[in-house]
C-alpha cells in the first residue's frame, strides 16, 4: 500500500504548521501536500506547553493554540487543513506525478492537505524518495521537508534510571504536558525537584510555583541559563525566583532516584551527597535533534541536517527546517542549529518560498531571536552573546534593563527585560545593523537609548 504526494512534510510541529500556511499563501495548487506526524494532533505552538498549558486557572488547551496563532496569523485547525490546498490535480500534472514515481501504487485524490497523524515514520530512502510509516505504508514524494524537531534527553543518557516513574516528567509534547499536569494535580502543596537550569527548568519552575508547589532547582552550572545569560543577569532572575520561594542547588547533578513500592519516586540523591524528598521531578536537560532517519543519507552538522541558504540539504529534493536544521546564519558567517520557535517559523516560510519560487528566493538571512516569559517577567534576546558586555538600565528595580554584546568593535547582541514592543523592535533592528562601537563607556551612558535612536 502506498500513496504519492508532490510535497511531504515529515513532522507535525511548529515548523510544519508554518510551512503549510506558507504553501497555501503561495497558492498551493495542482499539487498535493501531506504532513506526517507521530503526534495525534495537528501542529500547535509548542511554547504554550510550558506556559499557558500549565496555568492553574483557565489553562490553554487545544484547539486554542494550534499554529499559527503564535505569530498572530490564522489558527490552523484540522478543518483548515481539509479546506486548503485542495485544488484538483489537472490531468497534465497527474501525468507528471505518475511519471515521477517508480513505485507508486495509486494516487489519492483527497481534498485538502493530507494530515497523517499519530503515525511515526520508521525509515526514509532519499534515493527512492520514499518514507515508510509504522503502519506499513509507503509515502512517496517529489520534495521532502524534514521538520522532525528534537527529543528530550533522558536521565538514562546520564546514567540515572527511573524516567518511567509516573511522577518523573519531561516536557516536549502534549502527552508530556498532560502527564505534568497530572503530577501537579496529584501533588498539591508538595515538593518538586527541577533538574536542569535551562529553558525548560526555568519555565517549569515558574509554572510549578504558580501551582503552589515548592520547587528546588538542581543544575551543574554556577548560574541558570548559563549558555545565554551572563552571571549578572542570571543572578537577577535567580533572586527573583528565590523571592517566590524557589531554592537553588548549583554545581551538582542527579546521582540516583529512590522509589516507593509502587514505583513512585520519593527522593532524589545528588552527586554532592544531598538527598531531597520529592512528590514529583521535572527534567529539562537538553534535547537531541531527530536526525536518525537520515544518518548516512544526508550531510549532518552541529547535530542537525546541514542545509544551504535555501534550507536545502545535501540531497536537492530534501529540505530541513526548525530545530533539526543546521543552516548558515549570515550575520555570523557560520552554520548554526537554533532550538527556538522563531527560527522554526521563519525557516519554514523560507524553505517553502524557495521550493515554490526557486531562484527568485534569496538566501535565508536570519537574526537569531530567543525569548522567555515567566511570572510577570519577559525578556528578548537578539544576535550573539559573544564579546564584551555593556549593561544598561536599573537591574535592581527589575523594571527595564538589559545588555549589549560588543565583539571586534561591533554590537552583535542585545538583551532586554521588561521592554515595550517599540524597544524590542529597536534592539532587534540595532543588532541586525551591527553598528560600530568605538567607546563602550559611551554605549553604556546611552543605554537603551542607543538602540532607540539608531
Ligand atoms: P517540533 O515542534 O518539535 O516538531 C517536530 C515534530 O516532528 C513533532 O510533531 C514530532 O512528533 C514529529 N516527529 C519527529 N520524528 C518523527 C517521525 N519519525 N515520524 C513522524 N513524526 C515525527 N522556543 C522559543 O523560542 N520560545 C519559547 O517560549 C519556547 N517554549 C518552548 C516550550 C516547550 C515546552 C518546548 C518543548 C519548546 C519550546 N520552545 C520555545 C522551542 C520551540 O518549541 C521549538 O524550537 C520548535 O517547536 C521547533 O519546531 P520544529 O517544528 O522544528 O519541531
Ligand atoms: P537547555 O539546553 O536549555 O538546558 C538544559 C540544562 O540542563 C542546561 O542548563 C544543562 O547544563 C543542564 N543539564 C545538562 N545535563 C544535566 C544533568 N545531568 N543534570 C542537571 N542538569 C543538566 O534544554 P532544556 O531541556 O531546558 O530545553 C529543551 C528545549 O526546549 C531547548 O531546545 C529549548 O530551546 C526549548 N525551550 C525553549 C524555551 C524558550 O525559548 N523560551 C522554553 C522551553 C523550552 P549544560 O549547559 O552544562 O549542559
XYZ file of C-alpha atoms and ligand atoms in Angstrom:
555
model
C 0.000 0.000 0.000
C 1.314 3.449 -0.784
C 0.471 6.991 -1.647
C 2.318 9.687 -3.546
C 2.453 13.398 -2.898
C 4.325 16.222 -4.518
C 5.273 17.763 -1.177
C 5.649 15.846 2.064
C 6.414 17.444 5.419
C 7.838 14.893 7.840
C 6.976 16.008 11.375
C 3.909 17.884 12.556
C 5.238 20.533 14.920
C 5.717 24.266 14.777
C 7.736 24.362 11.569
C 5.285 22.052 9.786
C 2.325 24.306 10.613
C 4.067 27.441 9.377
C 5.236 25.661 6.235
C 1.661 24.562 5.482
C 0.390 28.123 5.799
C 3.155 29.377 3.519
C 2.297 26.742 0.884
C -1.325 27.869 0.953
C -0.446 31.577 0.908
C 1.698 30.937 -2.139
C -1.206 29.331 -3.942
C -0.630 25.632 -3.394
C -2.416 24.309 -6.437
C -2.278 21.408 -8.813
C -0.260 19.705 -6.152
C -0.634 17.603 -3.098
C 0.740 18.344 0.330
C 0.900 15.786 3.091
C 2.069 16.179 6.693
C 3.047 13.050 8.619
C 3.348 13.348 12.378
C 3.702 10.896 15.193
C 1.736 13.288 17.391
C -2.021 12.641 17.406
C -2.946 16.317 16.933
C -2.479 18.920 14.209
C 0.567 21.215 14.538
C 0.475 23.505 17.544
C 2.529 26.223 19.191
C 4.845 24.128 21.370
C 5.910 27.082 23.581
C 2.414 27.112 25.107
C 3.168 23.804 26.855
C 5.451 25.351 29.470
C 3.359 28.499 29.866
C -0.425 28.780 29.345
C -0.918 24.995 29.379
C 0.344 24.774 32.982
C -1.739 27.591 34.446
C -3.935 26.524 37.381
C -6.799 28.780 36.203
C -8.169 28.735 32.652
C -5.237 26.813 31.184
C -4.665 26.911 27.428
C -5.940 23.812 25.650
C -6.186 22.797 22.022
C -7.593 23.942 19.674
C -6.753 27.396 21.054
C -3.009 27.201 20.329
C -2.779 25.412 17.008
C -0.276 27.079 14.685
C -0.104 29.757 13.507
C -1.588 31.839 16.341
C 1.858 32.366 17.858
C 2.745 34.759 15.042
C -0.698 36.385 15.067
C -1.732 34.529 11.970
C -4.516 32.115 11.131
C -5.236 29.256 13.520
C -4.786 26.075 11.523
C -7.300 23.659 12.994
C -7.723 20.184 11.468
C -10.642 21.673 9.498
C -8.299 24.268 7.984
C -6.115 21.517 6.515
C -9.182 19.897 4.960
C -10.272 23.182 3.430
C -6.966 24.282 1.953
C -4.655 23.168 -0.827
C -7.468 21.245 -2.419
C -7.439 22.333 -5.999
C -7.929 19.303 -8.172
C -4.853 17.844 -9.803
C -5.038 18.599 -13.505
C -4.598 15.834 -15.977
C -1.167 17.047 -17.117
C 0.088 17.321 -13.571
C -1.340 13.919 -12.819
C 0.749 12.506 -15.656
C 3.808 14.365 -14.408
C 3.399 12.897 -10.957
C 2.790 9.440 -12.368
C 5.977 9.614 -14.393
C 7.941 10.850 -11.364
C 7.347 7.907 -9.100
C 8.591 4.485 -9.937
C 6.980 2.671 -7.053
C 3.543 4.182 -6.564
C 0.501 2.072 -6.127
C -2.140 4.749 -6.533
C -2.518 8.499 -6.422
C -5.060 9.637 -3.872
C -7.428 12.376 -4.971
C -8.254 13.568 -1.484
C -9.365 17.106 -0.832
C -7.259 19.487 1.213
C -3.906 18.980 2.831
C -3.495 15.399 3.993
C -2.730 15.199 7.709
C -1.467 11.760 8.656
C -1.445 11.964 12.441
C -0.399 9.531 15.164
C 1.922 7.885 12.650
C 5.681 7.644 13.020
C 7.912 7.338 10.002
C 10.212 4.384 10.609
C 12.586 4.719 7.692
C 13.426 7.019 4.820
C 15.052 6.306 1.473
C 16.165 9.567 -0.076
C 17.386 7.879 -3.278
C 13.966 6.337 -3.917
C 12.184 9.371 -2.408
C 10.091 7.253 -0.104
C 9.150 7.120 3.570
C 7.916 4.009 5.332
C 5.447 4.559 8.153
C 4.937 2.452 11.276
C 1.602 1.344 9.786
C 3.475 -0.167 6.850
C 2.502 2.477 4.298
C 4.990 3.784 1.753
C 4.722 7.511 1.112
C 6.447 8.838 -1.997
C 7.388 12.454 -2.545
C 8.916 14.777 -5.084
C 10.052 17.213 -2.411
C 10.503 16.283 1.245
C 10.661 18.827 4.062
C 12.155 17.329 7.218
C 10.653 19.009 10.285
C 11.218 16.311 12.873
C 12.334 18.674 15.646
C 14.033 17.106 18.617
C 13.541 14.760 21.539
C 14.163 15.468 25.203
C 17.341 13.934 26.615
C 16.550 11.249 29.179
C 18.142 10.759 32.591
C 19.248 7.321 31.440
C 21.616 9.015 29.000
C 23.389 10.385 32.092
C 23.434 7.011 33.837
C 20.387 7.560 36.091
C 17.450 5.150 35.868
C 13.804 5.862 36.640
C 12.462 8.041 33.826
C 9.374 5.864 33.517
C 8.119 6.582 37.038
C 4.736 8.333 36.879
C 5.976 11.343 38.868
C 9.053 11.959 36.684
C 8.115 14.449 33.977
C 9.722 15.639 30.773
C 8.203 18.284 28.544
C 8.310 18.096 24.774
C 4.810 17.292 23.558
C 1.152 17.317 24.572
C 1.393 13.851 26.125
C 4.256 15.034 28.341
C 2.329 18.188 29.225
C -0.752 16.188 30.246
C 1.427 13.955 32.393
C 2.990 17.022 34.020
C -0.444 18.498 34.744
C -1.497 15.162 36.339
C 1.629 15.176 38.511
C 0.979 18.781 39.563
C -2.624 17.980 40.448
C -1.531 14.908 42.432
C 0.943 16.951 44.499
C -0.972 19.909 45.979
C 1.384 21.909 48.218
C 4.020 19.261 47.546
C 7.722 19.322 46.727
C 9.218 19.232 43.256
C 12.804 18.986 42.169
C 13.528 20.505 38.772
C 16.618 19.043 37.126
C 18.285 21.459 34.689
C 18.691 25.212 34.724
C 17.891 25.894 31.065
C 14.683 26.966 29.372
C 12.520 24.037 30.463
C 13.862 24.198 34.019
C 13.228 27.928 34.407
C 9.797 27.994 32.762
C 8.549 24.844 34.505
C 9.849 26.009 37.896
C 7.847 29.236 37.500
C 4.724 27.296 36.498
C 5.114 24.923 39.455
C 5.362 27.874 41.848
C 2.213 29.367 40.318
C 0.591 25.988 41.059
C 1.721 26.334 44.716
C 4.330 23.589 44.527
C 7.611 24.034 46.434
C 10.498 23.968 43.995
C 14.186 23.119 44.284
C 16.203 23.595 41.099
C 19.330 21.477 40.581
C 21.850 22.110 37.825
C 25.588 21.708 37.241
C 26.477 25.281 36.301
C 27.206 28.225 38.583
C 24.110 30.063 37.361
C 20.898 29.453 35.471
C 20.600 29.775 31.671
C 24.390 29.598 31.532
C 24.633 29.364 27.771
C 22.809 32.637 27.207
C 22.837 34.797 30.325
C 25.823 36.433 31.992
C 26.246 35.669 35.723
C 24.999 39.193 36.497
C 21.764 38.875 34.532
C 21.230 35.297 35.745
C 21.587 36.473 39.336
C 18.710 38.880 38.830
C 16.428 36.030 37.729
C 17.640 33.684 40.473
C 16.958 36.346 43.120
C 13.509 36.859 41.663
C 12.836 33.094 41.785
C 14.130 32.950 45.361
C 11.665 35.704 46.290
C 8.980 33.324 45.019
C 10.290 30.533 47.252
C 12.490 28.604 44.792
C 15.670 27.003 46.214
C 18.753 26.606 44.036
C 21.308 23.820 44.324
C 24.069 24.535 41.841
C 27.244 22.826 40.776
C 25.958 19.284 41.133
C 23.841 16.755 39.267
C 21.412 13.985 39.957
C 23.040 10.728 41.069
C 20.027 8.438 41.575
C 16.345 8.274 42.481
C 14.643 6.488 45.400
C 11.295 4.757 44.789
C 8.411 3.522 46.928
C 6.829 0.080 46.487
C 4.524 1.493 43.767
C 7.467 2.675 41.719
C 6.912 6.358 42.519
C 9.962 8.497 43.134
C 10.217 9.551 46.787
C 13.613 11.252 46.847
C 16.426 12.424 44.607
C 20.052 11.791 45.536
C 22.578 14.341 44.316
C 26.185 13.716 43.484
C 27.240 16.085 46.309
C 25.614 13.676 48.790
C 22.378 15.535 49.435
C 19.013 13.748 49.440
C 15.814 15.702 48.756
C 12.334 14.256 49.391
C 10.020 14.806 46.448
C 6.442 14.413 45.277
C 7.464 14.979 41.676
C 10.521 15.551 39.468
C 10.709 17.649 36.303
C 13.643 17.027 33.964
C 14.877 19.564 31.390
C 18.428 18.608 30.499
C 18.501 19.430 26.827
C 17.440 17.901 23.541
C 18.795 15.940 20.593
C 17.579 16.683 17.053
C 15.663 13.832 15.386
C 18.099 13.123 12.552
C 18.174 9.325 12.906
C 16.179 8.581 9.738
C 18.723 10.410 7.620
C 22.060 9.401 9.103
C 24.287 8.091 6.309
C 21.948 9.627 3.700
C 22.251 13.386 4.275
C 25.156 15.518 5.469
C 24.855 16.305 9.173
C 26.487 19.161 11.084
C 26.113 20.642 14.574
C 23.900 17.691 15.430
C 21.390 18.585 12.721
C 20.783 18.215 8.989
C 23.106 20.593 7.175
C 21.250 22.846 4.744
C 22.156 25.766 2.496
C 20.645 29.255 2.458
C 17.532 27.841 0.822
C 17.159 25.239 3.601
C 18.058 22.551 1.073
C 20.057 19.568 2.297
C 22.863 17.658 0.590
C 20.087 15.935 -1.406
C 18.383 18.581 -3.560
C 14.913 17.022 -3.071
C 15.152 17.214 0.718
C 14.815 20.385 2.792
C 15.162 20.690 6.577
C 13.594 23.319 8.831
C 13.201 24.099 12.526
C 15.175 22.511 15.353
C 16.593 19.777 13.121
C 18.167 22.158 10.565
C 21.752 23.417 10.764
C 21.716 26.429 8.473
C 24.085 29.270 7.551
C 23.464 32.238 9.836
C 24.629 35.004 7.528
C 25.159 37.608 10.247
C 27.696 35.325 11.946
C 29.100 33.749 8.794
C 28.727 30.222 10.162
C 26.415 27.227 10.308
C 24.248 27.067 13.431
C 21.355 24.993 14.663
C 18.846 27.002 16.669
C 16.299 25.423 19.017
C 13.777 28.246 19.108
C 10.345 28.874 17.755
C 11.070 31.996 15.729
C 13.756 30.136 13.768
C 11.309 27.264 13.201
C 8.621 29.595 11.851
C 10.921 31.635 9.623
C 12.974 28.725 8.277
C 9.690 27.007 7.379
C 8.464 30.006 5.431
C 11.782 30.449 3.675
C 12.044 26.820 2.633
C 8.554 26.888 1.121
C 9.336 30.156 -0.668
C 12.482 28.559 -2.099
C 10.568 25.442 -3.162
C 7.701 27.342 -4.776
C 9.626 30.283 -6.251
C 13.014 28.739 -6.954
C 15.732 31.218 -7.831
C 13.527 34.230 -7.055
C 14.029 33.429 -3.360
C 17.318 34.614 -1.941
C 19.365 33.154 0.876
C 17.816 32.836 4.339
C 19.088 35.828 6.304
C 18.099 35.149 9.883
C 18.814 37.152 13.012
C 18.752 34.742 15.993
C 15.953 35.647 18.399
C 15.202 33.995 21.760
C 12.666 34.988 24.380
C 11.018 33.772 27.548
C 8.122 34.784 29.772
C 7.903 33.690 33.412
C 5.835 35.120 36.271
C 5.416 38.768 35.251
C 8.881 38.878 33.678
C 9.545 38.898 29.969
C 12.812 39.163 28.047
C 14.029 39.082 24.485
C 17.494 38.472 23.080
C 18.754 39.089 19.552
C 22.023 38.176 17.892
C 25.018 36.588 19.565
C 26.280 36.662 23.169
C 29.989 36.926 22.453
C 32.498 39.644 23.305
C 32.343 42.331 25.956
C 29.099 43.003 27.814
C 27.743 46.500 28.388
C 24.840 46.662 30.849
C 22.135 49.298 30.943
C 19.001 50.102 32.910
C 18.012 49.634 36.505
C 18.576 45.950 37.226
C 17.773 46.047 40.964
C 14.336 47.552 40.284
C 13.901 44.950 37.555
C 11.666 47.242 35.542
C 13.635 47.607 32.336
C 17.237 46.561 31.997
C 19.448 44.844 29.509
C 22.832 44.397 27.937
C 24.657 44.719 24.661
C 27.410 42.396 23.478
C 30.240 44.030 21.557
C 32.672 41.898 19.576
C 35.504 43.075 17.321
C 34.265 46.647 17.551
C 30.664 45.894 16.579
C 27.463 45.470 18.521
C 26.496 41.832 17.915
C 23.886 41.019 20.563
C 21.264 42.669 22.743
C 19.168 41.505 25.699
C 16.234 43.393 27.183
C 13.958 42.607 30.139
C 10.657 44.422 30.526
C 10.778 46.377 27.270
C 7.934 47.804 25.244
C 7.127 46.496 21.767
C 8.952 49.502 20.267
C 12.015 48.941 22.464
C 12.229 45.272 21.489
C 11.928 46.250 17.844
C 14.700 48.801 18.385
C 17.178 46.289 19.873
C 16.367 43.837 17.074
C 16.946 46.451 14.396
C 20.146 47.694 16.013
C 21.581 44.205 16.391
C 20.914 43.459 12.765
C 22.734 46.642 11.732
C 25.822 45.613 13.754
C 26.835 49.246 14.369
C 30.476 50.036 15.018
C 31.137 50.748 18.702
C 34.243 52.809 19.426
C 33.606 53.653 23.058
C 31.997 51.121 25.400
C 31.581 53.821 28.081
C 29.538 55.945 25.718
C 27.374 52.945 24.794
C 26.789 52.373 28.492
C 25.846 56.039 29.025
C 23.318 55.926 26.185
C 21.989 52.562 27.346
C 18.703 51.539 25.766
C 18.585 54.995 24.183
C 21.384 53.894 21.823
C 19.138 51.264 20.228
C 16.089 53.507 20.227
C 17.912 56.258 18.318
C 19.894 54.138 15.857
P 8.761 20.335 16.838
O 7.823 21.450 17.133
O 9.357 19.584 17.971
O 8.001 19.310 15.892
C 8.600 18.103 15.462
C 7.502 17.158 15.072
O 8.042 16.053 14.357
C 6.736 16.579 16.244
O 5.370 16.634 15.966
C 7.236 15.146 16.301
O 6.315 14.264 16.868
C 7.424 14.872 14.830
N 8.301 13.748 14.501
C 9.578 13.558 14.882
N 10.061 12.412 14.377
C 9.056 11.860 13.655
C 8.928 10.663 12.898
N 9.943 9.799 12.761
N 7.746 10.418 12.317
C 6.706 11.276 12.429
N 6.782 12.414 13.126
C 7.942 12.707 13.719
N 11.071 28.375 21.730
C 11.030 29.729 21.849
O 11.656 30.419 21.059
N 10.299 30.328 22.837
C 9.611 29.618 23.756
O 8.990 30.198 24.645
C 9.658 28.193 23.676
N 8.993 27.437 24.564
C 9.072 26.065 24.491
C 8.402 25.309 25.431
C 8.480 23.922 25.385
C 7.772 23.110 26.428
C 9.249 23.292 24.377
C 9.345 21.796 24.335
C 9.906 24.042 23.427
C 9.815 25.443 23.470
N 10.471 26.240 22.532
C 10.407 27.601 22.632
C 11.199 25.642 21.416
C 10.283 25.525 20.192
O 9.050 24.980 20.566
C 10.953 24.663 19.149
O 12.098 25.360 18.706
C 10.015 24.383 17.984
O 8.923 23.630 18.401
C 10.752 23.649 16.875
O 9.835 23.358 15.874
P 10.029 22.057 14.936
O 8.843 22.010 14.059
O 11.383 22.063 14.383
O 9.980 20.839 15.958
P 18.605 23.586 27.640
O 19.677 23.181 26.725
O 18.043 24.967 27.588
O 19.063 23.401 29.142
C 19.446 22.178 29.688
C 20.050 22.460 31.021
O 20.223 21.266 31.755
C 21.403 23.115 30.915
O 21.494 24.063 31.923
C 22.322 21.941 31.101
O 23.609 22.251 31.534
C 21.583 21.210 32.182
N 21.969 19.820 32.331
C 22.506 19.002 31.409
N 22.706 17.790 31.945
C 22.294 17.832 33.220
C 22.242 16.900 34.284
N 22.672 15.641 34.117
N 21.734 17.302 35.462
C 21.301 18.565 35.632
N 21.326 19.488 34.672
C 21.808 19.131 33.474
O 17.460 22.492 27.431
P 16.015 22.387 28.060
O 15.817 20.956 28.357
O 15.836 23.369 29.142
O 15.084 22.826 26.859
C 14.797 21.892 25.818
C 14.467 22.609 24.541
O 13.288 23.371 24.694
C 15.544 23.577 24.079
O 15.656 23.426 22.695
C 14.974 24.933 24.363
O 15.405 25.889 23.418
C 13.497 24.674 24.229
N 12.744 25.601 25.060
C 12.834 26.919 24.781
C 12.143 27.815 25.536
C 12.287 29.255 25.178
O 12.930 29.569 24.197
N 11.693 30.156 25.950
C 11.278 27.415 26.633
C 11.266 25.980 26.875
C 11.975 25.133 26.091
P 24.795 22.391 30.434
O 24.567 23.712 29.782
O 26.026 22.369 31.292
O 24.706 21.243 29.504
